[in-house]
PDB file of C-alpha atoms in Angstrom:
ATOM      1  CA  UNK A   1      77.013  77.450  69.144  1.00  0.00           C
ATOM      2  CA  UNK A   2      77.294  79.017  72.668  1.00  0.00           C
ATOM      3  CA  UNK A   3      74.554  76.845  74.103  1.00  0.00           C
ATOM      4  CA  UNK A   4      76.216  74.049  76.051  1.00  0.00           C
ATOM      5  CA  UNK A   5      79.901  74.248  75.274  1.00  0.00           C
ATOM      6  CA  UNK A   6      83.353  74.137  76.846  1.00  0.00           C
ATOM      7  CA  UNK A   7      84.574  77.132  78.809  1.00  0.00           C
ATOM      8  CA  UNK A   8      88.337  77.214  79.381  1.00  0.00           C
ATOM      9  CA  UNK A   9      89.409  78.796  82.659  1.00  0.00           C
ATOM     10  CA  UNK A  10      93.229  79.096  82.416  1.00  0.00           C
ATOM     11  CA  UNK A  11      93.602  80.372  85.980  1.00  0.00           C
ATOM     12  CA  UNK A  12      92.344  77.042  87.315  1.00  0.00           C
ATOM     13  CA  UNK A  13      94.587  74.727  85.269  1.00  0.00           C
ATOM     14  CA  UNK A  14      97.170  72.880  87.389  1.00  0.00           C
ATOM     15  CA  UNK A  15      98.785  70.922  84.545  1.00  0.00           C
ATOM     16  CA  UNK A  16      97.739  67.535  85.943  1.00  0.00           C
ATOM     17  CA  UNK A  17      97.121  66.066  82.453  1.00  0.00           C
ATOM     18  CA  UNK A  18      93.892  64.330  83.548  1.00  0.00           C
ATOM     19  CA  UNK A  19      92.204  65.867  80.486  1.00  0.00           C
ATOM     20  CA  UNK A  20      94.899  64.470  78.180  1.00  0.00           C
ATOM     21  CA  UNK A  21      94.507  60.976  79.646  1.00  0.00           C
ATOM     22  CA  UNK A  22      90.699  61.104  79.483  1.00  0.00           C
ATOM     23  CA  UNK A  23      90.775  62.281  75.879  1.00  0.00           C
ATOM     24  CA  UNK A  24      92.734  59.160  74.942  1.00  0.00           C
ATOM     25  CA  UNK A  25      89.801  57.072  76.205  1.00  0.00           C
ATOM     26  CA  UNK A  26      87.213  58.684  73.916  1.00  0.00           C
ATOM     27  CA  UNK A  27      85.629  55.995  71.734  1.00  0.00           C
ATOM     28  CA  UNK A  28      86.000  57.937  68.477  1.00  0.00           C
ATOM     29  CA  UNK A  29      89.812  58.197  68.740  1.00  0.00           C
ATOM     30  CA  UNK A  30      90.838  55.696  71.388  1.00  0.00           C
ATOM     31  CA  UNK A  31      94.540  55.881  72.196  1.00  0.00           C
ATOM     32  CA  UNK A  32      95.144  59.396  70.811  1.00  0.00           C
ATOM     33  CA  UNK A  33      94.645  62.592  72.757  1.00  0.00           C
ATOM     34  CA  UNK A  34      93.039  65.484  70.896  1.00  0.00           C
ATOM     35  CA  UNK A  35      93.664  67.984  73.677  1.00  0.00           C
ATOM     36  CA  UNK A  36      97.012  69.710  74.088  1.00  0.00           C
ATOM     37  CA  UNK A  37      98.306  70.870  77.431  1.00  0.00           C
ATOM     38  CA  UNK A  38     100.610  73.797  76.779  1.00  0.00           C
ATOM     39  CA  UNK A  39     103.127  75.007  79.341  1.00  0.00           C
ATOM     40  CA  UNK A  40     103.450  78.728  78.808  1.00  0.00           C
ATOM     41  CA  UNK A  41     106.968  79.096  80.227  1.00  0.00           C
ATOM     42  CA  UNK A  42     108.235  75.545  80.590  1.00  0.00           C
ATOM     43  CA  UNK A  43     111.169  75.159  82.939  1.00  0.00           C
ATOM     44  CA  UNK A  44     110.500  78.505  84.608  1.00  0.00           C
ATOM     45  CA  UNK A  45     106.837  78.299  85.591  1.00  0.00           C
ATOM     46  CA  UNK A  46     104.201  75.659  86.290  1.00  0.00           C
ATOM     47  CA  UNK A  47     101.609  77.719  84.406  1.00  0.00           C
ATOM     48  CA  UNK A  48      99.721  75.568  81.913  1.00  0.00           C
ATOM     49  CA  UNK A  49      96.809  75.891  79.533  1.00  0.00           C
ATOM     50  CA  UNK A  50      94.535  73.226  78.063  1.00  0.00           C
ATOM     51  CA  UNK A  51      94.105  73.829  74.350  1.00  0.00           C
ATOM     52  CA  UNK A  52      91.011  72.424  72.673  1.00  0.00           C
ATOM     53  CA  UNK A  53      89.468  73.255  69.326  1.00  0.00           C
ATOM     54  CA  UNK A  54      87.753  76.632  69.632  1.00  0.00           C
ATOM     55  CA  UNK A  55      85.127  75.656  66.996  1.00  0.00           C
ATOM     56  CA  UNK A  56      85.389  78.929  65.088  1.00  0.00           C
ATOM     57  CA  UNK A  57      82.072  80.402  63.972  1.00  0.00           C
ATOM     58  CA  UNK A  58      83.008  83.639  62.220  1.00  0.00           C
ATOM     59  CA  UNK A  59      84.847  83.213  59.985  1.00  0.00           C
ATOM     60  CA  UNK A  60      83.474  79.676  59.821  1.00  0.00           C
ATOM     61  CA  UNK A  61      86.224  77.188  60.669  1.00  0.00           C
ATOM     62  CA  UNK A  62      89.310  78.477  58.839  1.00  0.00           C
ATOM     63  CA  UNK A  63      90.649  74.900  58.929  1.00  0.00           C
ATOM     64  CA  UNK A  64      87.635  73.646  56.966  1.00  0.00           C
ATOM     65  CA  UNK A  65      87.745  76.579  54.561  1.00  0.00           C
ATOM     66  CA  UNK A  66      91.265  75.728  53.371  1.00  0.00           C
ATOM     67  CA  UNK A  67      90.864  71.950  53.177  1.00  0.00           C
ATOM     68  CA  UNK A  68      91.284  70.971  49.499  1.00  0.00           C
ATOM     69  CA  UNK A  69      89.665  67.573  50.095  1.00  0.00           C
ATOM     70  CA  UNK A  70      86.552  68.801  51.977  1.00  0.00           C
ATOM     71  CA  UNK A  71      87.563  66.485  54.802  1.00  0.00           C
ATOM     72  CA  UNK A  72      86.581  68.817  57.671  1.00  0.00           C
ATOM     73  CA  UNK A  73      82.843  69.154  58.163  1.00  0.00           C
ATOM     74  CA  UNK A  74      80.933  71.513  60.448  1.00  0.00           C
ATOM     75  CA  UNK A  75      77.756  70.167  62.059  1.00  0.00           C
ATOM     76  CA  UNK A  76      74.489  72.111  62.063  1.00  0.00           C
ATOM     77  CA  UNK A  77      75.108  73.006  65.713  1.00  0.00           C
ATOM     78  CA  UNK A  78      78.547  74.469  64.970  1.00  0.00           C
ATOM     79  CA  UNK A  79      80.908  71.664  65.979  1.00  0.00           C
ATOM     80  CA  UNK A  80      83.960  71.523  63.707  1.00  0.00           C
ATOM     81  CA  UNK A  81      84.629  67.844  63.153  1.00  0.00           C
ATOM     82  CA  UNK A  82      87.988  66.104  63.009  1.00  0.00           C
ATOM     83  CA  UNK A  83      89.055  65.368  59.432  1.00  0.00           C
ATOM     84  CA  UNK A  84      87.275  62.470  57.753  1.00  0.00           C
ATOM     85  CA  UNK A  85      89.911  59.742  57.549  1.00  0.00           C
ATOM     86  CA  UNK A  86      88.607  58.637  54.126  1.00  0.00           C
ATOM     87  CA  UNK A  87      89.157  62.126  52.677  1.00  0.00           C
ATOM     88  CA  UNK A  88      92.095  63.705  54.565  1.00  0.00           C
ATOM     89  CA  UNK A  89      95.293  63.848  52.507  1.00  0.00           C
ATOM     90  CA  UNK A  90      97.540  65.100  55.314  1.00  0.00           C
ATOM     91  CA  UNK A  91      98.421  68.339  53.521  1.00  0.00           C
ATOM     92  CA  UNK A  92      98.526  70.394  56.772  1.00  0.00           C
ATOM     93  CA  UNK A  93      96.625  73.360  55.300  1.00  0.00           C
ATOM     94  CA  UNK A  94      94.355  73.205  58.350  1.00  0.00           C
ATOM     95  CA  UNK A  95      97.344  73.368  60.690  1.00  0.00           C
ATOM     96  CA  UNK A  96      98.564  76.554  59.030  1.00  0.00           C
ATOM     97  CA  UNK A  97      95.091  78.137  58.880  1.00  0.00           C
ATOM     98  CA  UNK A  98      94.095  77.668  62.531  1.00  0.00           C
ATOM     99  CA  UNK A  99      94.726  80.873  64.507  1.00  0.00           C
ATOM    100  CA  UNK A 100      94.759  78.893  67.766  1.00  0.00           C
ATOM    101  CA  UNK A 101      97.289  76.241  66.704  1.00  0.00           C
ATOM    102  CA  UNK A 102      94.930  73.329  67.366  1.00  0.00           C
ATOM    103  CA  UNK A 103      95.023  70.775  64.501  1.00  0.00           C
ATOM    104  CA  UNK A 104      98.003  68.447  64.400  1.00  0.00           C
ATOM    105  CA  UNK A 105      99.116  66.083  61.665  1.00  0.00           C
ATOM    106  CA  UNK A 106      99.797  62.459  62.528  1.00  0.00           C
ATOM    107  CA  UNK A 107     102.798  62.076  60.239  1.00  0.00           C
ATOM    108  CA  UNK A 108     102.726  58.293  60.311  1.00  0.00           C
ATOM    109  CA  UNK A 109      99.035  58.060  59.398  1.00  0.00           C
ATOM    110  CA  UNK A 110      99.144  61.267  57.286  1.00  0.00           C
ATOM    111  CA  UNK A 111      95.919  62.434  58.929  1.00  0.00           C
ATOM    112  CA  UNK A 112      94.791  65.583  60.703  1.00  0.00           C
ATOM    113  CA  UNK A 113      93.876  65.100  64.354  1.00  0.00           C
ATOM    114  CA  UNK A 114      91.934  67.575  66.494  1.00  0.00           C
ATOM    115  CA  UNK A 115      89.289  67.917  69.177  1.00  0.00           C
ATOM    116  CA  UNK A 116      85.731  67.456  67.935  1.00  0.00           C
ATOM    117  CA  UNK A 117      84.116  68.367  71.278  1.00  0.00           C
ATOM    118  CA  UNK A 118      83.566  64.631  71.936  1.00  0.00           C
ATOM    119  CA  UNK A 119      80.667  64.830  69.499  1.00  0.00           C
ATOM    120  CA  UNK A 120      79.838  61.178  70.116  1.00  0.00           C
ATOM    121  CA  UNK A 121      79.019  62.272  73.684  1.00  0.00           C
ATOM    122  CA  UNK A 122      77.877  65.910  73.434  1.00  0.00           C
ATOM    123  CA  UNK A 123      75.349  65.086  70.695  1.00  0.00           C
ATOM    124  CA  UNK A 124      73.569  63.022  73.373  1.00  0.00           C
ATOM    125  CA  UNK A 125      73.845  65.568  76.184  1.00  0.00           C
ATOM    126  CA  UNK A 126      76.956  64.135  77.859  1.00  0.00           C
ATOM    127  CA  UNK A 127      79.958  66.280  78.737  1.00  0.00           C
ATOM    128  CA  UNK A 128      83.227  65.860  76.817  1.00  0.00           C
ATOM    129  CA  UNK A 129      85.692  63.452  78.420  1.00  0.00           C
ATOM    130  CA  UNK A 130      88.160  66.216  79.336  1.00  0.00           C
ATOM    131  CA  UNK A 131      85.572  68.247  81.264  1.00  0.00           C
ATOM    132  CA  UNK A 132      84.306  65.220  83.193  1.00  0.00           C
ATOM    133  CA  UNK A 133      87.710  64.576  84.788  1.00  0.00           C
ATOM    134  CA  UNK A 134      89.130  68.078  85.271  1.00  0.00           C
ATOM    135  CA  UNK A 135      89.615  68.326  89.065  1.00  0.00           C
ATOM    136  CA  UNK A 136      89.708  72.124  89.197  1.00  0.00           C
ATOM    137  CA  UNK A 137      87.065  73.113  86.666  1.00  0.00           C
ATOM    138  CA  UNK A 138      89.599  74.568  84.242  1.00  0.00           C
ATOM    139  CA  UNK A 139      87.477  72.844  81.594  1.00  0.00           C
ATOM    140  CA  UNK A 140      83.800  73.538  82.320  1.00  0.00           C
ATOM    141  CA  UNK A 141      81.016  72.131  80.148  1.00  0.00           C
ATOM    142  CA  UNK A 142      77.644  73.833  80.332  1.00  0.00           C
ATOM    143  CA  UNK A 143      75.955  77.096  79.460  1.00  0.00           C
ATOM    144  CA  UNK A 144      77.251  80.607  80.092  1.00  0.00           C
ATOM    145  CA  UNK A 145      74.481  81.071  82.643  1.00  0.00           C
ATOM    146  CA  UNK A 146      75.506  77.929  84.554  1.00  0.00           C
ATOM    147  CA  UNK A 147      79.136  79.033  84.562  1.00  0.00           C
ATOM    148  CA  UNK A 148      78.384  82.547  85.778  1.00  0.00           C
ATOM    149  CA  UNK A 149      76.050  81.233  88.488  1.00  0.00           C
ATOM    150  CA  UNK A 150      78.865  79.012  89.767  1.00  0.00           C
ATOM    151  CA  UNK A 151      81.609  81.636  89.324  1.00  0.00           C
ATOM    152  CA  UNK A 152      80.212  85.122  89.913  1.00  0.00           C
ATOM    153  CA  UNK A 153      82.335  87.966  88.628  1.00  0.00           C
ATOM    154  CA  UNK A 154      83.902  86.267  85.626  1.00  0.00           C
ATOM    155  CA  UNK A 155      83.656  87.510  82.076  1.00  0.00           C
ATOM    156  CA  UNK A 156      83.437  85.231  79.058  1.00  0.00           C
ATOM    157  CA  UNK A 157      85.365  85.915  75.874  1.00  0.00           C
ATOM    158  CA  UNK A 158      84.324  84.287  72.610  1.00  0.00           C
ATOM    159  CA  UNK A 159      85.781  86.881  70.254  1.00  0.00           C
ATOM    160  CA  UNK A 160      89.525  87.217  69.744  1.00  0.00           C
ATOM    161  CA  UNK A 161      91.674  89.456  67.586  1.00  0.00           C
ATOM    162  CA  UNK A 162      94.738  88.373  65.640  1.00  0.00           C
ATOM    163  CA  UNK A 163      96.189  91.510  64.098  1.00  0.00           C
ATOM    164  CA  UNK A 164      93.383  92.944  61.974  1.00  0.00           C
ATOM    165  CA  UNK A 165      91.406  89.694  61.969  1.00  0.00           C
ATOM    166  CA  UNK A 166      88.610  89.042  64.449  1.00  0.00           C
ATOM    167  CA  UNK A 167      87.556  85.456  65.180  1.00  0.00           C
ATOM    168  CA  UNK A 168      84.341  84.508  67.012  1.00  0.00           C
ATOM    169  CA  UNK A 169      84.353  81.037  68.529  1.00  0.00           C
ATOM    170  CA  UNK A 170      81.891  78.435  69.802  1.00  0.00           C
ATOM    171  CA  UNK A 171      84.140  77.631  72.769  1.00  0.00           C
ATOM    172  CA  UNK A 172      84.848  80.449  75.206  1.00  0.00           C
ATOM    173  CA  UNK A 173      87.574  81.544  77.609  1.00  0.00           C
ATOM    174  CA  UNK A 174      86.906  82.627  81.188  1.00  0.00           C
ATOM    175  CA  UNK A 175      88.377  86.026  81.996  1.00  0.00           C
ATOM    176  CA  UNK A 176      88.580  87.263  85.615  1.00  0.00           C
ATOM    177  CA  UNK A 177      86.722  90.548  85.944  1.00  0.00           C
ATOM    178  CA  UNK A 178      89.761  92.295  87.431  1.00  0.00           C
ATOM    179  CA  UNK A 179      92.255  90.972  84.852  1.00  0.00           C
ATOM    180  CA  UNK A 180      91.163  91.561  81.308  1.00  0.00           C
ATOM    181  CA  UNK A 181      94.559  91.167  79.630  1.00  0.00           C
ATOM    182  CA  UNK A 182      95.818  87.617  79.166  1.00  0.00           C
ATOM    183  CA  UNK A 183      97.464  85.592  76.388  1.00  0.00           C
ATOM    184  CA  UNK A 184      95.259  83.626  74.008  1.00  0.00           C
ATOM    185  CA  UNK A 185      96.432  80.123  73.029  1.00  0.00           C
ATOM    186  CA  UNK A 186      99.480  80.642  70.885  1.00  0.00           C
ATOM    187  CA  UNK A 187     100.765  83.454  73.094  1.00  0.00           C
ATOM    188  CA  UNK A 188      99.460  86.503  71.239  1.00  0.00           C
ATOM    189  CA  UNK A 189      98.461  89.401  73.493  1.00  0.00           C
ATOM    190  CA  UNK A 190      94.736  90.110  73.571  1.00  0.00           C
ATOM    191  CA  UNK A 191      93.900  93.726  72.983  1.00  0.00           C
ATOM    192  CA  UNK A 192      90.174  93.220  72.425  1.00  0.00           C
ATOM    193  CA  UNK A 193      87.636  91.043  74.186  1.00  0.00           C
ATOM    194  CA  UNK A 194      84.261  90.758  72.478  1.00  0.00           C
ATOM    195  CA  UNK A 195      85.006  93.856  70.437  1.00  0.00           C
ATOM    196  CA  UNK A 196      86.033  96.069  73.389  1.00  0.00           C
ATOM    197  CA  UNK A 197      89.515  97.550  73.539  1.00  0.00           C
ATOM    198  CA  UNK A 198      91.090  96.411  76.823  1.00  0.00           C
ATOM    199  CA  UNK A 199      94.536  97.939  76.456  1.00  0.00           C
ATOM    200  CA  UNK A 200      95.649 100.020  79.417  1.00  0.00           C
TER     201      UNK A 200
END
């Protein structure tokens, strides 16, 4: 993907939950938020992190790969769709397969729920709901060039390691140039960014 996409800048997140509220207003899933705001050390710190689907490219969408009902489709432009409600059986395979901990199961409806990059908007050139309301730019929608022009000196990470497994994503994280070690969603320490060892 990595044309126009979401860039997550954790250092800018203030935990205001505007993204969560805006996500509930999206026409394709009105009333349910597909973005998760995680508090990294709740009760001890105000640090927070918006967690959206990373739209894995390589390997292609682990959540879709393990779906026994073929309910999770990937568009030609790399957007991993939310599970098709007519096919999803609520088995939670996708929940267990996602390295970023994104998909959730609505136990009452027995359906998988996750961010689909507001495809009803982004397919027509509009920004996702979450990025349109983020007051600090922690969720930035655009190209890498637009981001780097606005925020000189940042690096962009779209490749993450989980043990021996490397995952390349269609959504990227912003990494300050002077701080290359940070936790990925889920709290695992990053030791490689885009294939480069960053351990000190």
